[in-house]
Coordinates of C-alpha atoms in Angstrom, one line a residue:
Chain O
X24 CA 138.7 149.0 86.5
X25 CA 138.6 152.1 84.4
X26 CA 142.1 152.7 83.2
X27 CA 141.4 156.4 82.8
X28 CA 140.9 157.0 86.5
X29 CA 143.6 154.7 87.7
X30 CA 146.3 156.6 85.9
X31 CA 145.1 160.0 87.2
X32 CA 147.2 160.8 90.2
X33 CA 145.5 161.5 93.5
X34 CA 142.1 160.0 92.7
X35 CA 140.6 157.4 95.1
X36 CA 140.5 154.9 92.3
X37 CA 144.2 155.3 91.6
X38 CA 145.0 155.0 95.3
X39 CA 143.0 151.8 95.6
X40 CA 144.7 150.5 92.4
X41 CA 148.1 151.2 93.9
X42 CA 147.2 149.5 97.2
X43 CA 145.8 146.5 95.3
X44 CA 148.9 146.2 93.1
X45 CA 151.1 146.3 96.2
X46 CA 149.1 143.6 97.8
X47 CA 149.1 141.5 94.6
X48 CA 152.9 141.4 94.6
X49 CA 152.8 139.4 97.8
X50 CA 149.6 137.5 97.1
X51 CA 148.5 135.8 93.9
X52 CA 146.0 137.6 91.6
X53 CA 143.9 134.5 91.1
X54 CA 143.5 131.5 93.3
X55 CA 142.0 128.0 92.7
X56 CA 138.6 127.7 94.1
X57 CA 139.5 124.5 96.0
X58 CA 142.3 126.3 97.8
X59 CA 140.1 128.8 99.6
X60 CA 137.9 126.3 101.4
X61 CA 138.3 127.1 105.1
X62 CA 138.8 123.5 106.3
X63 CA 141.7 123.2 103.8
X64 CA 144.0 125.3 105.9
X65 CA 141.8 126.5 108.8
X66 CA 143.2 129.9 108.1
X67 CA 145.9 129.3 110.7
X68 CA 148.7 131.2 109.0
X69 CA 146.5 134.2 108.5
X70 CA 145.3 134.0 112.1
X71 CA 149.0 134.0 113.3
X72 CA 149.6 137.1 111.2
X73 CA 146.5 138.8 112.7
X74 CA 147.7 138.0 116.2
X75 CA 151.2 139.3 115.5
X76 CA 149.7 142.6 114.2
X77 CA 147.5 142.8 117.3
X78 CA 150.6 142.1 119.5
X79 CA 152.5 144.8 117.7
X80 CA 149.7 147.4 118.1
X81 CA 149.0 146.7 121.8
X82 CA 152.7 146.3 122.5
X83 CA 153.5 149.6 121.0
X84 CA 150.9 151.3 123.2
X85 CA 152.3 149.6 126.3
X86 CA 155.8 150.6 125.4
X87 CA 154.8 154.2 126.1
X88 CA 154.0 153.4 129.7
X89 CA 156.2 150.4 130.6
X90 CA 159.5 151.1 132.5
X91 CA 162.1 148.3 132.0
X92 CA 163.9 148.7 135.3
X93 CA 163.3 146.0 138.0
X94 CA 162.4 148.4 140.7
X95 CA 159.9 150.3 138.6
X96 CA 158.6 147.7 136.1
X97 CA 155.9 146.2 138.3
X98 CA 154.7 149.7 139.3
X99 CA 154.5 150.8 135.7
X100 CA 152.2 147.8 135.0
X101 CA 150.0 148.9 137.9
X102 CA 149.9 152.5 136.4
X103 CA 149.1 151.0 133.0
X104 CA 146.2 149.0 134.5
X105 CA 144.8 151.7 136.8
X106 CA 145.5 155.1 135.3
X107 CA 145.8 154.6 131.5
X108 CA 142.6 154.7 129.4
X109 CA 141.9 151.1 128.3
X110 CA 145.2 150.1 129.9
X111 CA 143.9 146.9 131.4
X112 CA 142.2 146.0 128.1
X113 CA 145.3 146.7 126.1
X114 CA 147.4 144.4 128.3
X115 CA 144.7 141.8 128.2
X116 CA 144.7 141.8 124.4
X117 CA 148.5 141.5 124.4
X118 CA 148.4 138.7 126.9
X119 CA 145.7 136.6 125.1
X120 CA 147.1 137.2 121.7
X121 CA 150.5 136.1 122.8
X122 CA 149.2 132.9 124.4
X123 CA 146.9 132.1 121.4
X124 CA 149.8 132.9 119.0
X125 CA 151.9 130.1 120.5
X126 CA 149.0 127.7 120.0
X127 CA 148.0 128.9 116.5
X128 CA 151.6 128.8 115.3
X129 CA 151.9 125.2 116.7
X130 CA 148.7 124.2 115.0
X131 CA 149.8 125.8 111.7
X132 CA 153.0 123.7 111.8
X133 CA 150.9 120.6 112.4
X134 CA 148.6 121.5 109.5
X135 CA 151.5 122.1 107.1
X136 CA 153.1 118.8 108.2
X137 CA 150.0 116.7 108.0
X138 CA 149.0 118.0 104.5
X139 CA 152.6 117.3 103.4
X140 CA 153.3 120.9 102.4
X141 CA 157.1 120.6 102.8
X142 CA 158.2 119.0 99.6
X143 CA 160.0 120.5 96.6
X144 CA 159.7 124.3 96.4
X145 CA 158.2 124.4 99.9
X146 CA 161.3 123.1 101.6
X147 CA 162.8 126.5 102.3
X148 CA 159.5 127.8 103.6
X149 CA 159.4 125.0 106.2
X150 CA 162.7 126.3 107.5
X151 CA 161.5 129.9 107.4
X152 CA 158.4 128.7 109.3
X153 CA 160.6 127.1 112.0
X154 CA 162.5 130.4 112.2
X155 CA 159.1 132.2 112.8
X156 CA 158.1 129.7 115.4
X157 CA 161.4 130.2 117.2
X158 CA 160.9 134.0 117.1
X159 CA 157.4 133.6 118.4
X160 CA 158.6 131.5 121.3
X161 CA 161.5 133.9 122.0
X162 CA 159.1 136.9 122.1
X163 CA 156.7 135.0 124.4
X164 CA 159.6 134.1 126.6
X165 CA 161.2 137.5 126.8
X166 CA 157.7 139.1 127.4
X167 CA 157.1 136.7 130.3
X168 CA 159.7 138.5 132.4
X169 CA 158.5 142.0 131.8
X170 CA 155.6 142.3 134.4
X171 CA 158.2 141.5 137.0
X172 CA 155.9 139.7 139.3
X173 CA 156.7 136.5 141.2
X174 CA 155.4 134.3 138.3
X175 CA 157.7 136.0 135.7
X176 CA 160.7 136.3 138.0
X177 CA 160.8 132.6 138.9
X178 CA 159.7 131.3 135.5
X179 CA 162.7 133.1 133.9
X180 CA 165.0 132.0 136.7
X181 CA 164.1 128.3 136.4
X182 CA 164.2 128.4 132.5
X183 CA 167.6 130.2 132.2
X184 CA 169.0 128.0 135.0
X185 CA 168.2 125.0 132.7
X186 CA 170.9 126.3 130.3
X187 CA 173.6 125.7 132.9
X188 CA 173.3 122.0 132.1
X189 CA 174.6 122.6 128.6
X190 CA 178.1 121.2 128.7
X191 CA 181.1 123.6 128.6
X192 CA 179.2 126.7 127.4
X193 CA 176.3 126.5 129.8
X194 CA 177.4 128.9 132.5
X195 CA 178.6 131.4 129.9
X196 CA 175.3 131.1 128.0
X197 CA 173.3 131.8 131.2
X198 CA 175.5 134.8 132.0
X199 CA 175.2 136.2 128.5
X200 CA 171.4 136.1 128.7
X201 CA 171.0 137.2 132.3
X202 CA 174.0 139.6 132.4
X203 CA 174.9 138.3 135.9
X204 CA 174.5 135.5 138.4
X205 CA 170.7 135.9 138.5
X206 CA 167.8 137.8 137.0
X207 CA 168.5 141.5 137.5
X208 CA 168.6 144.9 135.9
X209 CA 170.7 143.9 132.9
X210 CA 168.4 141.0 132.3
X211 CA 165.5 143.4 132.2
X212 CA 167.2 145.6 129.6
X213 CA 168.2 142.7 127.3
X214 CA 164.8 141.1 127.5
X215 CA 163.0 144.3 126.9
X216 CA 165.1 145.2 123.9
X217 CA 164.8 141.7 122.5
X218 CA 161.1 141.7 123.0
X219 CA 160.3 145.1 121.6
X220 CA 162.9 145.5 118.9
X221 CA 164.9 142.4 117.8
X222 CA 161.9 140.0 117.6
X223 CA 159.4 142.3 115.9
X224 CA 161.9 143.1 113.2
X225 CA 162.7 139.5 112.7
X226 CA 159.0 138.6 112.6
X227 CA 158.2 141.3 110.0
X228 CA 161.1 140.2 107.8
X229 CA 160.4 136.4 108.1
X230 CA 156.7 136.8 107.8
X231 CA 156.9 138.8 104.6
X232 CA 159.4 136.2 103.2
X233 CA 157.2 133.3 104.3
X234 CA 154.0 134.7 102.6
X235 CA 155.9 135.5 99.5
X236 CA 157.4 132.0 99.3
X237 CA 153.9 130.6 99.5
X238 CA 153.0 132.5 96.4
X239 CA 156.3 131.4 94.8
X240 CA 155.4 127.7 95.5
X241 CA 152.1 128.2 93.6
X242 CA 149.9 129.0 96.5
X243 CA 148.8 126.8 99.4
X244 CA 149.3 123.1 98.9
X245 CA 146.6 121.3 96.9
X246 CA 146.0 117.7 96.2
X247 CA 146.5 116.8 92.5
X248 CA 143.4 117.7 90.5
X249 CA 142.2 114.4 89.1
X250 CA 143.5 112.9 85.8
X251 CA 142.9 115.8 83.5
X252 CA 145.4 118.4 82.4
X253 CA 147.5 119.9 85.2
X254 CA 145.6 123.1 85.3
X255 CA 141.9 122.3 85.1
X256 CA 141.1 124.1 88.3
X257 CA 138.4 126.7 88.5
X258 CA 140.1 130.0 89.4
X259 CA 138.6 133.0 91.3
X260 CA 140.2 136.4 91.7
X261 CA 142.1 137.0 95.0
X262 CA 140.2 140.3 95.4
X263 CA 137.6 139.9 96.6
X264 CA 137.0 136.1 96.9
X265 CA 139.9 135.2 99.1
X266 CA 140.5 138.6 100.6
X267 CA 136.9 138.7 102.0
X268 CA 137.3 135.3 103.6
X269 CA 140.6 136.4 105.2
X270 CA 139.2 139.6 106.4
X271 CA 136.2 137.9 108.0
X272 CA 138.4 135.3 109.8
X273 CA 140.6 138.2 111.0
X274 CA 137.6 140.2 112.3
X275 CA 136.1 137.2 114.1
X276 CA 139.5 136.5 115.7
X277 CA 139.9 140.1 116.8
X278 CA 136.4 140.1 118.3
X279 CA 137.2 136.9 120.1
X280 CA 140.4 138.3 121.6
X281 CA 138.8 141.5 122.7
X282 CA 135.9 139.6 124.4
X283 CA 138.5 137.3 126.0
X284 CA 140.5 140.3 127.3
X285 CA 137.4 142.0 128.7
X286 CA 136.2 138.9 130.5
X287 CA 139.6 137.7 131.7
X288 CA 142.2 140.3 132.6
X289 CA 145.9 139.3 132.2
X290 CA 147.1 138.0 135.5
X291 CA 149.5 140.0 137.7
X292 CA 150.8 138.4 140.9
X293 CA 152.8 139.7 143.8
X294 CA 155.9 141.8 142.9
X295 CA 159.0 139.7 142.3
X296 CA 160.8 138.7 145.5
X297 CA 164.2 137.1 144.8
X298 CA 164.3 135.7 148.3
X299 CA 161.1 133.8 148.2
X300 CA 160.5 131.1 145.6
X301 CA 156.9 130.1 145.1
X302 CA 156.0 126.5 145.4
X303 CA 156.0 125.1 142.7
X304 CA 158.1 127.3 140.5
X305 CA 157.2 126.6 136.9
X306 CA 158.6 127.7 133.6
X307 CA 156.2 129.4 131.1
X308 CA 153.6 126.8 130.0
X309 CA 155.1 126.2 126.5
X310 CA 158.4 125.0 128.2
X311 CA 156.7 122.8 130.7
X312 CA 157.2 119.8 128.5
X313 CA 160.9 120.3 128.8
X314 CA 160.6 120.9 132.6
X315 CA 158.7 117.6 132.8
X316 CA 161.5 115.9 131.0
X317 CA 163.8 117.2 133.7
X318 CA 161.9 115.3 136.3
X319 CA 162.6 112.0 134.5
X320 CA 165.9 112.4 132.7
X321 CA 169.4 113.5 133.8
X322 CA 169.6 117.3 133.0
X323 CA 172.1 116.8 130.2
X324 CA 169.6 114.7 128.4
X325 CA 166.4 116.5 129.3
X326 CA 167.8 120.0 128.4
X327 CA 170.3 119.3 125.7
X328 CA 170.2 115.9 124.0
X329 CA 166.5 115.3 123.7
X330 CA 165.5 118.9 122.6
X331 CA 168.4 119.0 120.2
X332 CA 167.4 115.7 118.6
X333 CA 163.8 116.9 118.4
X334 CA 164.7 120.2 116.8
X335 CA 167.1 118.5 114.4
X336 CA 164.3 116.1 113.4
X337 CA 162.0 119.1 112.7
X338 CA 164.7 120.8 110.5
X339 CA 165.3 117.5 108.7
X340 CA 161.7 116.9 107.8
X341 CA 161.7 118.3 104.3
X342 CA 165.2 116.8 103.5
X343 CA 164.5 113.2 104.2
X344 CA 164.2 110.9 101.2
X345 CA 160.5 110.1 100.5
X346 CA 158.9 107.8 98.0
X347 CA 156.3 110.4 97.1
X348 CA 156.4 114.1 97.0
X349 CA 152.7 114.5 96.3
X350 CA 151.0 116.6 98.9
X351 CA 147.8 118.3 99.7
X352 CA 145.7 115.5 101.2
X353 CA 145.3 115.4 105.0
X354 CA 147.3 112.5 106.3
X355 CA 148.4 111.5 102.7
X356 CA 146.3 108.4 102.4
X357 CA 143.6 106.5 104.3
X358 CA 146.3 104.2 105.6
X359 CA 148.4 107.2 106.6
X360 CA 145.4 108.5 108.5
X361 CA 145.0 105.2 110.3
X362 CA 148.6 105.0 111.3
X363 CA 148.6 108.5 112.5
X364 CA 145.6 107.7 114.7
X365 CA 147.4 104.6 116.0
X366 CA 150.5 106.7 116.8
X367 CA 148.4 109.3 118.6
X368 CA 146.8 106.6 120.7
X369 CA 150.2 105.0 121.5
X370 CA 151.5 108.4 122.6
X371 CA 148.4 109.1 124.7
X372 CA 148.8 105.8 126.5
X373 CA 152.5 105.4 126.7
X374 CA 153.6 108.9 127.8
X375 CA 151.3 109.1 130.9
X376 CA 152.1 105.4 131.7
X377 CA 155.9 106.1 131.6
X378 CA 155.5 109.2 133.8
X379 CA 153.5 107.2 136.4
X380 CA 156.0 104.3 136.3
X381 CA 159.0 106.6 136.8
X382 CA 157.1 108.4 139.6
X383 CA 155.8 105.5 141.6
X384 CA 157.6 102.4 140.5
X385 CA 161.3 101.7 140.2
X386 CA 162.9 103.6 137.3
X387 CA 166.0 102.7 135.3
X388 CA 168.2 104.0 138.2
X389 CA 166.7 101.1 140.3
X390 CA 167.7 98.5 137.7
X391 CA 171.2 99.8 137.4
X392 CA 172.3 100.3 141.0
X393 CA 175.7 101.8 141.5
X394 CA 175.8 103.3 138.0
X395 CA 176.5 107.1 137.8
X396 CA 173.3 109.1 137.3
X397 CA 174.6 110.2 133.9
X398 CA 174.1 106.6 132.7
X399 CA 171.2 105.4 134.9
X400 CA 169.1 108.5 134.6
X401 CA 170.5 109.8 131.4
X402 CA 171.9 107.5 128.7
X403 CA 170.0 104.4 129.7
X404 CA 166.4 105.8 129.5
X405 CA 167.3 107.9 126.5
X406 CA 168.7 105.0 124.6
X407 CA 165.7 102.9 125.6
X408 CA 163.3 105.6 124.3
X409 CA 165.2 105.8 121.0
X410 CA 165.2 102.0 120.7
X411 CA 161.4 102.0 121.3
X412 CA 160.9 104.6 118.5
X413 CA 163.1 102.6 116.2
X414 CA 161.1 99.5 116.8
X415 CA 157.9 101.4 116.2
X416 CA 159.3 102.7 112.9
X417 CA 160.5 99.2 111.8
X418 CA 157.2 97.7 112.7
X419 CA 155.2 100.1 110.5
X420 CA 157.7 99.8 107.7
X421 CA 158.1 96.1 107.6
X422 CA 155.0 94.6 109.1
X423 CA 152.4 97.0 107.8
X424 CA 154.5 97.9 104.8
X425 CA 153.7 101.5 105.1
X426 CA 155.5 104.0 102.8
X427 CA 158.2 106.1 104.2
X428 CA 155.9 109.2 104.0
X429 CA 153.4 107.5 106.2
X430 CA 155.9 106.1 108.7
X431 CA 157.7 109.4 109.2
X432 CA 154.2 111.0 109.6
X433 CA 153.2 108.4 112.2
X434 CA 156.5 108.9 114.1
X435 CA 156.1 112.7 114.0
X436 CA 152.5 112.3 115.4
X437 CA 153.8 110.1 118.1
X438 CA 156.5 112.5 119.2
X439 CA 154.2 115.5 119.1
X440 CA 151.6 113.6 121.1
X441 CA 154.2 112.7 123.8
X442 CA 155.4 116.3 123.9
X443 CA 151.8 117.6 124.3
X444 CA 151.1 115.0 127.0
X445 CA 154.2 116.0 129.0
X446 CA 153.2 119.7 128.6
X447 CA 149.7 119.0 129.9
X448 CA 151.1 117.0 132.8
X449 CA 153.5 119.9 133.5
X450 CA 150.7 122.5 133.4
X451 CA 147.8 120.8 135.2
X452 CA 149.2 117.8 137.1
X453 CA 152.2 119.1 138.9
X454 CA 151.6 120.7 142.3
X455 CA 153.6 121.5 145.3
X456 CA 157.2 120.3 145.1
X457 CA 156.4 119.2 141.5
X458 CA 154.5 116.2 142.9
X459 CA 151.8 114.6 140.7
X460 CA 148.4 115.9 141.7
X461 CA 145.0 116.3 140.2
X462 CA 144.3 119.6 138.4
X463 CA 141.8 120.7 141.0
X464 CA 144.3 120.2 143.8
X465 CA 146.8 122.8 142.5
Chain J
X4 CA 177.8 138.9 79.6
X5 CA 178.4 135.6 77.9
X6 CA 182.0 136.5 77.1
X7 CA 182.8 137.2 80.7
X8 CA 185.4 134.7 81.8
X9 CA 183.5 132.1 83.8
X10 CA 186.6 131.6 86.1
X11 CA 186.7 135.2 87.0
X12 CA 182.9 135.3 87.5
X13 CA 183.1 132.3 89.8
X14 CA 186.0 133.8 91.7
X15 CA 184.2 137.1 92.2
X16 CA 181.0 135.5 93.4
X17 CA 182.9 133.3 95.8
X18 CA 184.8 136.3 97.1
X19 CA 181.5 138.1 97.6
X20 CA 180.0 135.1 99.4
X21 CA 183.1 134.8 101.6
X22 CA 183.0 138.4 102.5
X23 CA 179.3 138.0 103.4
X24 CA 180.1 135.1 105.7
X25 CA 182.9 137.2 107.2
X26 CA 180.6 140.1 107.8
X27 CA 178.0 137.8 109.5
X28 CA 180.7 136.4 111.7
X29 CA 181.9 139.8 112.7
X30 CA 178.3 140.9 113.5
X31 CA 177.9 137.8 115.6
X32 CA 181.2 138.4 117.4
X33 CA 180.3 142.0 118.2
X34 CA 176.8 141.0 119.4
X35 CA 178.2 138.3 121.7
X36 CA 180.9 140.5 123.1
X37 CA 178.4 143.3 123.7
X38 CA 176.2 140.9 125.6
X39 CA 179.2 139.5 127.5
X40 CA 180.4 143.0 128.6
X41 CA 177.4 143.3 130.9
X42 CA 178.8 140.4 132.9
X43 CA 182.0 142.3 133.8
X44 CA 180.0 145.4 134.6
X45 CA 177.7 143.6 137.1
X46 CA 180.6 141.7 138.6
X47 CA 182.4 144.9 139.3
X48 CA 179.3 146.4 140.8
X49 CA 178.0 143.9 143.3
X50 CA 179.7 141.9 146.0
X51 CA 183.0 142.4 147.5
X52 CA 184.0 141.3 150.9
X53 CA 181.4 142.0 153.6
X54 CA 181.7 141.9 157.4
X55 CA 179.3 139.3 158.8
X56 CA 180.0 140.1 162.4
X57 CA 182.0 138.9 165.4
X58 CA 182.5 135.2 165.8
X59 CA 180.7 135.1 169.1
X60 CA 177.5 136.3 167.6
X61 CA 177.0 132.9 165.8
X62 CA 176.3 130.1 168.1
X63 CA 177.4 126.5 167.1
X64 CA 174.8 124.7 165.0
X65 CA 173.2 127.9 163.7
X66 CA 172.2 129.2 160.4
X67 CA 172.1 133.0 159.9
X68 CA 170.6 134.4 156.7
X69 CA 172.1 137.4 154.9
X70 CA 169.3 138.2 152.5
X71 CA 171.0 141.3 151.1
X72 CA 174.0 139.2 150.0
X73 CA 172.0 136.1 149.2
X74 CA 173.8 133.7 151.5
X75 CA 173.5 131.8 154.8
X76 CA 176.3 131.9 157.3
X77 CA 176.4 128.4 158.9
X78 CA 178.3 127.6 162.1
X79 CA 178.7 123.9 162.5
X80 CA 178.8 122.0 165.8
X81 CA 182.6 122.1 166.0
X82 CA 182.6 125.9 165.7
X83 CA 183.7 125.9 162.0
X84 CA 182.1 128.4 159.5
X85 CA 180.6 127.8 156.0
X86 CA 179.0 130.5 153.9
X87 CA 176.3 128.9 151.7
X88 CA 174.8 130.6 148.6
X89 CA 171.1 130.4 148.9
X90 CA 170.4 129.4 145.3
X91 CA 169.4 125.8 144.7
X92 CA 171.9 124.0 142.4
X93 CA 169.0 122.4 140.5
X94 CA 167.2 125.3 138.9
X95 CA 168.2 128.4 140.9
X96 CA 165.3 128.7 143.4
X97 CA 166.0 130.3 146.8
X98 CA 166.2 127.7 149.5
X99 CA 164.9 128.6 152.9
X100 CA 166.4 127.0 156.1
X101 CA 163.9 124.8 157.9
X102 CA 165.2 125.0 161.5
X103 CA 162.7 122.4 162.7
X104 CA 163.8 119.8 160.1
X105 CA 167.5 121.0 160.2
X106 CA 167.6 121.1 156.4
X107 CA 167.5 123.5 153.5
X108 CA 164.4 122.6 151.6
X109 CA 163.9 123.8 148.1
X110 CA 160.3 124.8 147.4
X111 CA 160.5 124.4 143.7
X112 CA 161.4 120.8 143.0
X113 CA 161.8 119.3 146.5
X114 CA 165.6 119.1 146.7
X115 CA 167.0 119.2 150.2
X116 CA 170.4 120.0 151.7
X117 CA 171.8 119.4 155.2
X118 CA 173.4 122.1 157.3
X119 CA 176.7 121.7 155.5
X120 CA 174.9 122.2 152.1
X121 CA 175.4 118.6 151.1
X122 CA 172.5 117.1 149.1
X123 CA 170.0 115.1 151.1
X124 CA 167.6 114.5 148.3
X125 CA 167.8 115.1 144.5
X126 CA 167.1 116.4 141.9
X127 CA 169.8 118.9 143.0
X128 CA 173.0 117.6 141.3
X129 CA 175.6 119.1 143.7
X130 CA 175.9 120.7 147.2
X131 CA 175.0 124.4 147.7
X132 CA 177.7 126.7 146.4
X133 CA 180.1 128.2 148.8
X134 CA 181.4 131.8 149.4
X135 CA 184.9 132.3 150.8
X136 CA 184.9 132.9 154.5
X137 CA 187.8 134.4 156.4
X138 CA 188.0 135.1 160.1
X139 CA 190.2 138.1 160.8
X140 CA 190.7 139.3 164.4
X141 CA 187.5 137.5 165.6
X142 CA 185.4 139.1 162.8
X143 CA 183.8 136.9 160.1
X144 CA 184.3 138.2 156.6
X145 CA 182.5 136.7 153.6
X146 CA 183.6 137.3 150.0
X147 CA 180.3 137.6 148.1
X148 CA 181.8 138.3 144.7
X149 CA 182.5 134.7 143.7
X150 CA 180.5 131.5 144.1
X151 CA 182.6 128.4 144.6
X152 CA 181.1 125.2 143.1
X153 CA 181.9 121.9 144.7
X154 CA 180.9 118.4 143.9
X155 CA 180.7 117.2 147.5
X156 CA 181.2 118.3 151.1
X157 CA 184.8 118.1 152.3
X158 CA 185.9 119.0 155.8
X159 CA 188.6 121.2 154.3
X160 CA 185.8 123.6 153.2
X161 CA 185.0 124.5 156.8
X162 CA 186.8 127.6 158.1
X163 CA 187.9 127.4 161.7
X164 CA 186.3 130.1 163.8
X165 CA 189.4 130.3 166.1
X166 CA 189.1 130.8 169.9
X167 CA 186.0 132.8 170.5
X168 CA 183.8 133.6 173.5

């Protein structure tokens, strides 16, 4: 770039120079050629960011029309869809971006975990990422209520009612979120404010921090480069080599979302009716794994113990003691890959089998007659589950002499597979009265 | 900077960190109490004691819905009254009364309750919540401001209708 023009104020060259410099504070100036291969990261983090920006844009527009009062909210959505230019399309873009964002963020977490990108300087970024995932779920959840149709009303009722099973603080927690006995006007205000102010601010701050920390850790995680000196990588400039790739992924994604929103409008059911619960009443789809747990475990365990252990395990991932902190290869090693596959298969077989056994055969409460449900439906099956996981862990460690990295990875894959299976059952295999049905019978 | 007393530097930076934690706690406290204040506001607003009607209007073994106040007024066979809140104790769905089956059947997760609100089939963990009933001068009054949780049905919960019709 000609230094003469970039220092002259007001010229296009200087403006572009300033914009590039700003960008290059967040992103590296040069990147290793190996790091920009699409299949290395699948661009999931970038996609999540594009979706968040789409959500902010479409959400901002809807905010001009939406009215967060229970008696007018549903009407204002109708007005948005019928009377506002591109209103239905804007809502569709928001709806599909939100649902896709939950999936993309989940896949991004998987990618980061399975390429081992949580050691050393990336530890804190794993935690920031979890904070982002929480914010994304919070915004999806608070947004779920806003259309104020039957689906949103009862999904939020059922989900917030789950909180009452938290010991001691449960009732207060529910009241604090709902602002009353049940979903009502003060719920609408808090959900709207959280959705349109609290979460976006948190997302912007955390996202910036997240991206900057990637740069601080030396860019995206890479496998060690052969035996040569540490830095024998071939480097390419960020602008344009990586930027062009990112922009093309973004454009393809935006086009995909727009087409999706044109073909499938965001659903809008009957207006909310607090007197008439639909059958079945389901939580938002990303919480259906937890709702499925509720059908098999005592509420204290389904809503509190198991999710808390799961979240604690996620937080603990980068702080466990590992034998190796090398990262960058998918599934670490060929053996790691094999064990992960075994874990996934175990999960795919065991989770549906256990659901079927609990549904149609005698569950633990049958083996322990006369025991209080807290033990027979809560502690007993939970302990049994943890023992099974411990046996699985020991078997891999001792019998197959897998490294701790590989074993933790296999355990993680097993848990995630089970959670996904439960979610799928909750979405597609639970019909009237939450009975097990085939998807085409719902 | 090297000659700055390390003890003093440590003290100051700890003080600053402590103040930061204090500020964060304050912010959390204010947020929680702001959110909590909505509860008192809504409690003052809704509910209060409502007049359900004269005792004679409710025949024995009947269930009368009061959709505005979200409860059912139940009159048992012996003439006693119970006011049952309509929210399922499992996950908060509204339970309709099925007169043909003589039970409250939750559409969401298949919990069922008998006419006294006691659990007939799980997953509901406890009977339907009660509202306080009082019969004054042959008129049934129901206090809709407070839900009374109970772990099981107890005949003491039934309010005598007195000599009617």
